[in-house]
Short mmCIF file of C-alpha atoms and ligand atoms in Angstrom, two decimals:
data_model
loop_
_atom_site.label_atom_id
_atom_site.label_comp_id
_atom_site.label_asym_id
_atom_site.label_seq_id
_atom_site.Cartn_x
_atom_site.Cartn_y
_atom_site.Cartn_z
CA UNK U 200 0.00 0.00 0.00
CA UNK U 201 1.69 2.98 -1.15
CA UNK U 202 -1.08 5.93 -1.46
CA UNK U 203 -1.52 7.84 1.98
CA UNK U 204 -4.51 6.86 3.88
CA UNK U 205 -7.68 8.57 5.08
CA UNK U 206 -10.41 7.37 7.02
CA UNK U 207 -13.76 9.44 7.70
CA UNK U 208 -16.27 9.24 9.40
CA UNK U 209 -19.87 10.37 7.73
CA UNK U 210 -18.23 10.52 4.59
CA UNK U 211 -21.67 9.48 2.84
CA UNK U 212 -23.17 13.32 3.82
CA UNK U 213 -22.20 16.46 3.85
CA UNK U 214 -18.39 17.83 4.41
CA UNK U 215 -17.98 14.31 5.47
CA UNK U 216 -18.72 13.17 1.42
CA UNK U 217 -16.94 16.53 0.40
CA UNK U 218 -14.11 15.81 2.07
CA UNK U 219 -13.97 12.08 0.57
CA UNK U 220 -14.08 13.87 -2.88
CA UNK U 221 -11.02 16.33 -1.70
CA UNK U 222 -8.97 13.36 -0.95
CA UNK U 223 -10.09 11.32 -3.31
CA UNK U 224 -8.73 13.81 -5.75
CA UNK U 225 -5.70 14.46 -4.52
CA UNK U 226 -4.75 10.38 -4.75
CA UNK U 227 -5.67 9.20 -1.26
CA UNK U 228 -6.72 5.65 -0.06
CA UNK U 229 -10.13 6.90 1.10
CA UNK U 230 -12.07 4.84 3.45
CA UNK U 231 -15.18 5.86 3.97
CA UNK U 232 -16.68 4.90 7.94
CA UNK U 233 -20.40 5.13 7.48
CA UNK U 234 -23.97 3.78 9.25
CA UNK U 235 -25.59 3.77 6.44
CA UNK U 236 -24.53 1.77 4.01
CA UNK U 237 -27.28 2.28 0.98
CA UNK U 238 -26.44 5.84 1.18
CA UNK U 239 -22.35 5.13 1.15
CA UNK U 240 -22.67 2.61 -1.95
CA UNK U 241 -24.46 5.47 -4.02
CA UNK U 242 -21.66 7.75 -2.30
CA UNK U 243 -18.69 5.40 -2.88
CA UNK U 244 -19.78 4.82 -6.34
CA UNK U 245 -20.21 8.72 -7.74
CA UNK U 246 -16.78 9.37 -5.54
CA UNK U 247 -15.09 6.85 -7.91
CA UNK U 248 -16.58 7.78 -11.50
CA UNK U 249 -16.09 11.28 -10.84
CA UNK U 250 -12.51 11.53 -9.04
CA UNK U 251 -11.59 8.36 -11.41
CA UNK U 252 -9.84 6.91 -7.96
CA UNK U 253 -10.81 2.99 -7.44
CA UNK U 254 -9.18 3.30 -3.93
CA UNK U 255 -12.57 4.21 -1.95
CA UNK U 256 -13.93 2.05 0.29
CA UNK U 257 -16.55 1.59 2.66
CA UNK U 258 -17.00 0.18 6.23
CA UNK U 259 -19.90 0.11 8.66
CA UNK U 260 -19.14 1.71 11.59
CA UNK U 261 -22.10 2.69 14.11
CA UNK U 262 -20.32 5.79 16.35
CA UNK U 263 -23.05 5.50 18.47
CA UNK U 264 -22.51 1.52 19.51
CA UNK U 265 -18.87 0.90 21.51
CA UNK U 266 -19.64 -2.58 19.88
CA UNK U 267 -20.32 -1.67 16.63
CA UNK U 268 -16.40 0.44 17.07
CA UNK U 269 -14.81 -2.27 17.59
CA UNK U 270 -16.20 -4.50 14.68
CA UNK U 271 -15.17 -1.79 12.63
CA UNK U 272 -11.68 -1.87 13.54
CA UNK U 273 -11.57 -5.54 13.18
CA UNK U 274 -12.65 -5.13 10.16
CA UNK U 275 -10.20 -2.39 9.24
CA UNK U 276 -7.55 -3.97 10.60
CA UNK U 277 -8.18 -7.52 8.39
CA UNK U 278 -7.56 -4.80 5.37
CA UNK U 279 -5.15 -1.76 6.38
CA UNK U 280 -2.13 -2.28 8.02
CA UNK U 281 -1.85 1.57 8.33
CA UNK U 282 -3.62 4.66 8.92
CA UNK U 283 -2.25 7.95 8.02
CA UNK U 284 -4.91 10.68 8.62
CA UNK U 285 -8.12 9.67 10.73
CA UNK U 286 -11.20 12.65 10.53
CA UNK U 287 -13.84 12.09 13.65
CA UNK U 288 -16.27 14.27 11.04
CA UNK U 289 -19.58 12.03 11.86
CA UNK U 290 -21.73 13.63 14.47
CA UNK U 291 -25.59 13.30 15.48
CA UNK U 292 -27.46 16.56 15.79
CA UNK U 293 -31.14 15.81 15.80
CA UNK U 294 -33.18 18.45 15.15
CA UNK U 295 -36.40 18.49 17.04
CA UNK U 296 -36.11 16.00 19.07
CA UNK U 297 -37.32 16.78 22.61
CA UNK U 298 -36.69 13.65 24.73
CA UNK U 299 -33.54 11.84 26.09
CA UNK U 300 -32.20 9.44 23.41
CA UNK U 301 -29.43 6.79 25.24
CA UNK U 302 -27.39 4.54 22.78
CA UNK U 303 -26.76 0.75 23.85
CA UNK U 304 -24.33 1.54 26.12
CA UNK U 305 -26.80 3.79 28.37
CA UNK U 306 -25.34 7.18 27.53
CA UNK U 307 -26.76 10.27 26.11
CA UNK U 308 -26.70 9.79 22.66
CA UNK U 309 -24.79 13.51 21.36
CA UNK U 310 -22.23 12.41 23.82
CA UNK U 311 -22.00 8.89 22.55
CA UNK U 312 -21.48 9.80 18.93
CA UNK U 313 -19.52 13.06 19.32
CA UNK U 314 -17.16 12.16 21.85
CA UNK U 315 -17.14 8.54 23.25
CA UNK U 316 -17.10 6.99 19.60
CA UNK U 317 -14.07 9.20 18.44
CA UNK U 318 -12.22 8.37 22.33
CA UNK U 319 -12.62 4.77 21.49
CA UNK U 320 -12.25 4.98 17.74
CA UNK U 321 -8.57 6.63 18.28
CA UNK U 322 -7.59 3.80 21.16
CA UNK U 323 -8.42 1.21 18.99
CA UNK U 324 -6.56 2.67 15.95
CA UNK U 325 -3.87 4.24 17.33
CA UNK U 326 -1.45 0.99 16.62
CA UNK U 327 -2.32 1.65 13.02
CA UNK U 328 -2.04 5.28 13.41
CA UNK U 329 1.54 4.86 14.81
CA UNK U 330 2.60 2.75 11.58
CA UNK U 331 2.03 6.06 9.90
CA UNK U 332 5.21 8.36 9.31
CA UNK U 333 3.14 11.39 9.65
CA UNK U 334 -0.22 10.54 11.28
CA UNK U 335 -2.94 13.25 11.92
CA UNK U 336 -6.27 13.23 13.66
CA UNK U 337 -8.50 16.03 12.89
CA UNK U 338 -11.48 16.13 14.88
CA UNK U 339 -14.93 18.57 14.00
CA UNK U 340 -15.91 20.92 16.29
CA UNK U 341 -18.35 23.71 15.97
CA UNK U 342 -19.31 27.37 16.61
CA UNK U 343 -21.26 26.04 19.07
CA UNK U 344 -18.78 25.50 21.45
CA UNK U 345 -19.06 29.49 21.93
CA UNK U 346 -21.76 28.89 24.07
CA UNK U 347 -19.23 28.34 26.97
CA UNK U 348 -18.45 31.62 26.72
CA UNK U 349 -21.39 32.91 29.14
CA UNK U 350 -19.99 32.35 32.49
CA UNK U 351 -21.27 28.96 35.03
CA UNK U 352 -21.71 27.25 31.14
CA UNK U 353 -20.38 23.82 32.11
CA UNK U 354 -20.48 20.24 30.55
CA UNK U 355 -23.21 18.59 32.76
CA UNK U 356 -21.12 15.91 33.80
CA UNK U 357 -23.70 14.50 36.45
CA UNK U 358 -26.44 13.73 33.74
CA UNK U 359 -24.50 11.88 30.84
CA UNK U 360 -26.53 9.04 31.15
CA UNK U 361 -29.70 10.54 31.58
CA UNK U 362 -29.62 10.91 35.25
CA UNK U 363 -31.73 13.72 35.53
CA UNK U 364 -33.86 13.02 32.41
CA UNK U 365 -37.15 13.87 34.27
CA UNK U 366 -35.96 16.81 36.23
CA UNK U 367 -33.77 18.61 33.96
CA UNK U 368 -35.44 19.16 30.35
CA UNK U 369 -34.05 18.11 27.27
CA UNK U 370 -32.48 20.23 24.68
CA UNK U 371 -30.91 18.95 21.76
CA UNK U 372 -28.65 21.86 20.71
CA UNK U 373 -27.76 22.27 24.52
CA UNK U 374 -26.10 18.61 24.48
CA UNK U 375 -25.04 18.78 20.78
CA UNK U 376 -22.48 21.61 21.95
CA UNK U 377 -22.00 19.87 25.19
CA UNK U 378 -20.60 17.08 22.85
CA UNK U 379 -18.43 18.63 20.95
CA UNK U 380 -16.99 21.01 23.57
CA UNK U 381 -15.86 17.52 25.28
CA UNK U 382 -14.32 17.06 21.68
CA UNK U 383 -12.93 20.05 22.27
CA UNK U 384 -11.81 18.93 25.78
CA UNK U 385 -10.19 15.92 24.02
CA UNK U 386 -8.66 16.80 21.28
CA UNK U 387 -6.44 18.96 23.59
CA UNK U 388 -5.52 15.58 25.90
CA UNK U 389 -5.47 13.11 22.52
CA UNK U 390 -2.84 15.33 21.70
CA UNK U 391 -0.66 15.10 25.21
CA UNK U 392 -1.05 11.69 24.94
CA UNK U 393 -0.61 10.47 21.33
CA UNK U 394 2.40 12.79 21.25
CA UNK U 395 4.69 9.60 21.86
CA UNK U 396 3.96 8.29 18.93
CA UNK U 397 4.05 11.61 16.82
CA UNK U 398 0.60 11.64 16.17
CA UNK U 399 -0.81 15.25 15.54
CA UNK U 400 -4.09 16.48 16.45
CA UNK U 401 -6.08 19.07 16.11
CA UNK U 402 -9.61 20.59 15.91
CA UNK U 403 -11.34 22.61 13.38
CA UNK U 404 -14.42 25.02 15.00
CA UNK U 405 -16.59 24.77 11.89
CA UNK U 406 -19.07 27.84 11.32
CA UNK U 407 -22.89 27.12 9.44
CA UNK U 408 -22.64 25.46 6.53
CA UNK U 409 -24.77 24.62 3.50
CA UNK U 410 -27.07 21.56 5.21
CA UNK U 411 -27.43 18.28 3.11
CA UNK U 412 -31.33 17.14 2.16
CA UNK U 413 -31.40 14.49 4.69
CA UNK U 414 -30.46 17.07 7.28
CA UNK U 415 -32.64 19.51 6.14
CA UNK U 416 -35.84 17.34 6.32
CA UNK U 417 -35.44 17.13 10.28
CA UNK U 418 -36.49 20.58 10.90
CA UNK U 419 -40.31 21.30 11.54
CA UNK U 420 -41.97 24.24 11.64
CA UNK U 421 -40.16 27.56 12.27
CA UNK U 422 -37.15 25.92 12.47
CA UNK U 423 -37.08 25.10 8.71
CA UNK U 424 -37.40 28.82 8.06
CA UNK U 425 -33.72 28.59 10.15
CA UNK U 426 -32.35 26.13 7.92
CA UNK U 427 -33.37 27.42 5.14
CA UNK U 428 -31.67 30.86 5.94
CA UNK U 429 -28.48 28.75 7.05
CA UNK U 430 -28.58 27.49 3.55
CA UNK U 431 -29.03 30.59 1.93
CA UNK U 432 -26.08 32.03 3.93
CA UNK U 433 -23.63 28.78 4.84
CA UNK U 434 -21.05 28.10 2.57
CA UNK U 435 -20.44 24.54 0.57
CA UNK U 436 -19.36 22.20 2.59
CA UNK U 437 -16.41 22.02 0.21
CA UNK U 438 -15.11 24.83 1.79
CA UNK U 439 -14.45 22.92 4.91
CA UNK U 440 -13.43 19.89 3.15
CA UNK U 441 -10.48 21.99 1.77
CA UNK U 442 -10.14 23.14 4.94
CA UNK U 443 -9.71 19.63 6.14
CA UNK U 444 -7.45 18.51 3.54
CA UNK U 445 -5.10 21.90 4.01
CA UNK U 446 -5.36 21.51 8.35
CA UNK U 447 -3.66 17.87 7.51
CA UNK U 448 -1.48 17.94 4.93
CA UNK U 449 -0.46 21.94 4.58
CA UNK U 450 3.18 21.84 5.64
CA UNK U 451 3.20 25.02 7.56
CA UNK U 452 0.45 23.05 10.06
CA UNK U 453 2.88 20.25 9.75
CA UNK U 454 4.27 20.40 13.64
CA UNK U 455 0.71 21.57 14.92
CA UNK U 456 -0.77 19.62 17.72
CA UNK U 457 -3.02 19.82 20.22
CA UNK U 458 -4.66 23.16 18.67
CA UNK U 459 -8.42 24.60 17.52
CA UNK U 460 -8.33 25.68 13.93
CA UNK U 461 -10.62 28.39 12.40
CA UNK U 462 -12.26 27.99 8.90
CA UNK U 463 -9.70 30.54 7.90
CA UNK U 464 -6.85 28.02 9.25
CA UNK U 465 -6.08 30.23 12.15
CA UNK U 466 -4.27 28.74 15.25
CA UNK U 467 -7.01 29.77 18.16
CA UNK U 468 -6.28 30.80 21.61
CA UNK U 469 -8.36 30.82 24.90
CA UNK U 470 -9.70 34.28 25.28
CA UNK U 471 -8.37 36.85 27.14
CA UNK U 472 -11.40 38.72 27.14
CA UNK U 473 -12.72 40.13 30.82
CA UNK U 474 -16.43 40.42 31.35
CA UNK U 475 -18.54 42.99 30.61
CA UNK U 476 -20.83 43.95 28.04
CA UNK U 477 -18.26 45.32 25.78
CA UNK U 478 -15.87 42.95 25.85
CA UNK U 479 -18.13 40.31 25.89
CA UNK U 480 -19.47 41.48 22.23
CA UNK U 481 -15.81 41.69 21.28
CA UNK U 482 -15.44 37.84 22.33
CA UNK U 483 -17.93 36.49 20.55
CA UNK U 484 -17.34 37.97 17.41
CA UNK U 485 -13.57 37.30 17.64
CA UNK U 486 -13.16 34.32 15.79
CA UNK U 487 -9.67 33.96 16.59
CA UNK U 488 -10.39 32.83 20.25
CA UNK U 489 -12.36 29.96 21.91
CA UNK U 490 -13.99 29.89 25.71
CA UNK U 491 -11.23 29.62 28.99
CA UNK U 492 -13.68 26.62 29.88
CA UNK U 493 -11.73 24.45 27.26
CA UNK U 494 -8.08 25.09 28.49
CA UNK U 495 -9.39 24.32 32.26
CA UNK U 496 -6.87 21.40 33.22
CA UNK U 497 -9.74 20.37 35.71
CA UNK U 498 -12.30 19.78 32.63
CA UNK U 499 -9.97 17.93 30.72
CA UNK U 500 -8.59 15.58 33.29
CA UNK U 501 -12.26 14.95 33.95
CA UNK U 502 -13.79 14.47 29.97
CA UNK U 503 -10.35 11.91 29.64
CA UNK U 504 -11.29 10.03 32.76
CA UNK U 505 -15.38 9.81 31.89
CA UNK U 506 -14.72 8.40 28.55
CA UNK U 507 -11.82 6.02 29.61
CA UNK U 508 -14.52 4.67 32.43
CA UNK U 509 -17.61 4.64 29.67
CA UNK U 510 -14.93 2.65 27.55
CA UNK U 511 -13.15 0.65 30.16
CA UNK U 512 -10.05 1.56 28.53
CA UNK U 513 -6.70 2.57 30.06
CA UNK U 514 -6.18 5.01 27.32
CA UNK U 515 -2.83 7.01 28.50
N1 NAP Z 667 -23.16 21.77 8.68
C1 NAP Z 667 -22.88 22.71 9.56
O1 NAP Z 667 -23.38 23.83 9.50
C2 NAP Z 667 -21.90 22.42 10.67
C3 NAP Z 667 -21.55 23.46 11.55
C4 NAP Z 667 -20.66 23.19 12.57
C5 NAP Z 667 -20.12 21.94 12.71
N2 NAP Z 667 -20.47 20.96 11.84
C6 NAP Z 667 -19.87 19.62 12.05
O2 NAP Z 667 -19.35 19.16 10.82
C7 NAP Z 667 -19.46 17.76 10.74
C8 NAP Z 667 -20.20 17.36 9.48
O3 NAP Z 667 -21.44 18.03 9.48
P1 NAP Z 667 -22.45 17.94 8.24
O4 NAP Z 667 -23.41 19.07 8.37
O5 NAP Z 667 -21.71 17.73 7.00
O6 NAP Z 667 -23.20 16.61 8.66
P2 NAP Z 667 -24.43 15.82 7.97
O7 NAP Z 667 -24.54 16.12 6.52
O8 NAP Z 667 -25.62 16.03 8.84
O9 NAP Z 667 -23.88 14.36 8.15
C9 NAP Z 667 -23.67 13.81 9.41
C10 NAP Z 667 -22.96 12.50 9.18
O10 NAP Z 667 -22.74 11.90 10.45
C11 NAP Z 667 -23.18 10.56 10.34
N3 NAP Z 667 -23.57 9.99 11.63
C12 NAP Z 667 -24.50 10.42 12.50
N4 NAP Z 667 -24.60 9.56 13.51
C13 NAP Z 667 -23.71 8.57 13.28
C14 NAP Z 667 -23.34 7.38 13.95
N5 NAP Z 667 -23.94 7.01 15.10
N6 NAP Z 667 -22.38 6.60 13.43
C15 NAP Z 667 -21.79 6.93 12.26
N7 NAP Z 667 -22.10 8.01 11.56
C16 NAP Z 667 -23.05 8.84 12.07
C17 NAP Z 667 -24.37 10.63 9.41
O11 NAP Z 667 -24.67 9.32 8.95
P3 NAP Z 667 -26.14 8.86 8.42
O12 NAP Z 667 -26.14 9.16 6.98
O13 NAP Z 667 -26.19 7.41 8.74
O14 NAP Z 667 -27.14 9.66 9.20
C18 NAP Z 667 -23.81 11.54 8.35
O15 NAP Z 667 -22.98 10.85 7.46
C19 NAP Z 667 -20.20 17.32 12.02
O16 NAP Z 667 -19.27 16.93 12.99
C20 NAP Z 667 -20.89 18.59 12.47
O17 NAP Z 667 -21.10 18.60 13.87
C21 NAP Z 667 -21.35 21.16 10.83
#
């Protein structure tokens, strides 16, 4: 196996299939991690005939299901022996939805797919990560993560498994970014720790975006009138999926680890904003800088440890 590998996850969708093009393009081994495998064969098969690359292929994997994980990397392993760049793009963000949803495994499901199935996903591939000579992990994050900059905003860490589910109302955006902040949270640690074997990574905060049909169709009501402005406004999700490509191969990112990344491929820092009403407008709209939440040691330490206990892995 000579050409560089890539593995994404929800590459059958959205920046996830635009970013399967990118690579596709530019010569990769592209292996496409989907749940949905109708959609992905359609997917796979226009990725070939129109990037004229035979090396795409597809694998079930279920983000949701620690199970389903690691049948995927059994599976993966049987074919790859390596793994050069690994994208946690997959995420679930159901729109509308009012009640708790747990996966198989008992925890909230925005939590299970954003950041337990990437945690686990990276332990179990980090072997064929480390065969890599330059391996990269890029994982998606969101503007939603600026929520945590209104002060007391804090992962609830006492209800990730619906503890509180008849107490404390549900709210799907509220755990969506509560999700990917812990992706946020991890990405920083992944990086600590994968640093022995020279993997780099990094996360992109990824602003609205065109939204694909399937996505699209969730929203009821007012909220389509939302989407549909977010799709009159977003830009193609090929604009991230360059992004992608350029966060993990560009050479001046080469030596970048353990780092946000804004859609303009700027390096962001935690904020040094103080509070106020001023400076608090200032914040928000400077897209340079991310919430002090996410470079609190405390919340770190404490995301690493609840997804090494909901995996019963020693991941270190
Ligand atoms: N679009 C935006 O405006 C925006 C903004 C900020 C951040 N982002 C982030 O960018 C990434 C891509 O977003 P997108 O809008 O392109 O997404 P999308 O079109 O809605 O696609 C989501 C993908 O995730 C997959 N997925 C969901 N649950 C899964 C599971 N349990 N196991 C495996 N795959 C699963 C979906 O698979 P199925 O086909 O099986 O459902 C689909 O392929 C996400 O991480 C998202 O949070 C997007």
């Amino acid at each position: 196996m000579t050409a560089k590998t890539v593995l994404i996850t929800g590459a059958n969708s959205g920046i996830g299939k635009a970013s399967a093009i990118k690579f596709a393009r530019e010569g990769y081994q592209v292996i496409m991690a989907c749940r949905n495998l109708d959609k992905g064969r359609l997917v796979q098969r226009y990725i070939i005939e129109t990037t004229k690359n035979s090396h795409v292929d597809l694998l079930e994997l279920d983000l949701a299901s620690l199970e389903a994980i690691r049948c995927f990397c059994n599976a993966y392993e049987k074919k790859y022996d390596r793994l050069d760049i690994l994208i946690h793009n997959a995420a679930y963000l159901q729109h509308g939805v009012k009640e708790y949803q747990l996966s198989q495994d008992h925890i909230e499901l925005s939590f299970a797919t954003n950041a337990v199935g990437p945690f686990f996903l990276t332990y179990l591939l980090k072997d064929r990560l480390n065969k890599s000579d330059n391996p990269k992990i890029l994982n998606a994050c969101t503007v939603s993560i600026r929520h945590y900059f209104v002060k007391n905003r804090k992962i609830e860490f006492d209800n990730l498994q619906g503890e509180y589910k008849e107490s404390r109302p549900y709210n799907t955006y509220r755990k969506y970014g509560e999700s990917k902040m812990a992706l946020l949270l991890l990405t920083f640690k992944m990086s600590e720790v994968l640093n022995k074997y020279g993997i780099k990574v990094n996360a992109i905060q990824i602003p609205a975006i065109k939204l694909s049909g399937d996505t699209r169709r969730q929203f009821k009501s007012i909220w389509r009138l939302s989407a549909e402005i977010q799709n009159a406004f977003g830009a193609e999700p090929e604009t991230i999926a360059n992004i992608y490509f350029d966060i993990c191969t560009s050479e001046a990112l080469n030596t970048v680890s353990g780092k946000l990344i804004n859609n303009k491929l700027e390096v962001m820092k935690p904020s040094h904003y103080t509070y106020g009403l001023l400076q608090s407008i200032r914040q928000l709209l400077d897209m340079r800088v991310y919430p002090r939440y996410a470079e609190e040691e405390d919340n770190i330490e404490r995301v690493w440890e609840v997804c090494r206990n909901m995996t019963e892995t020693d991941f270190c």
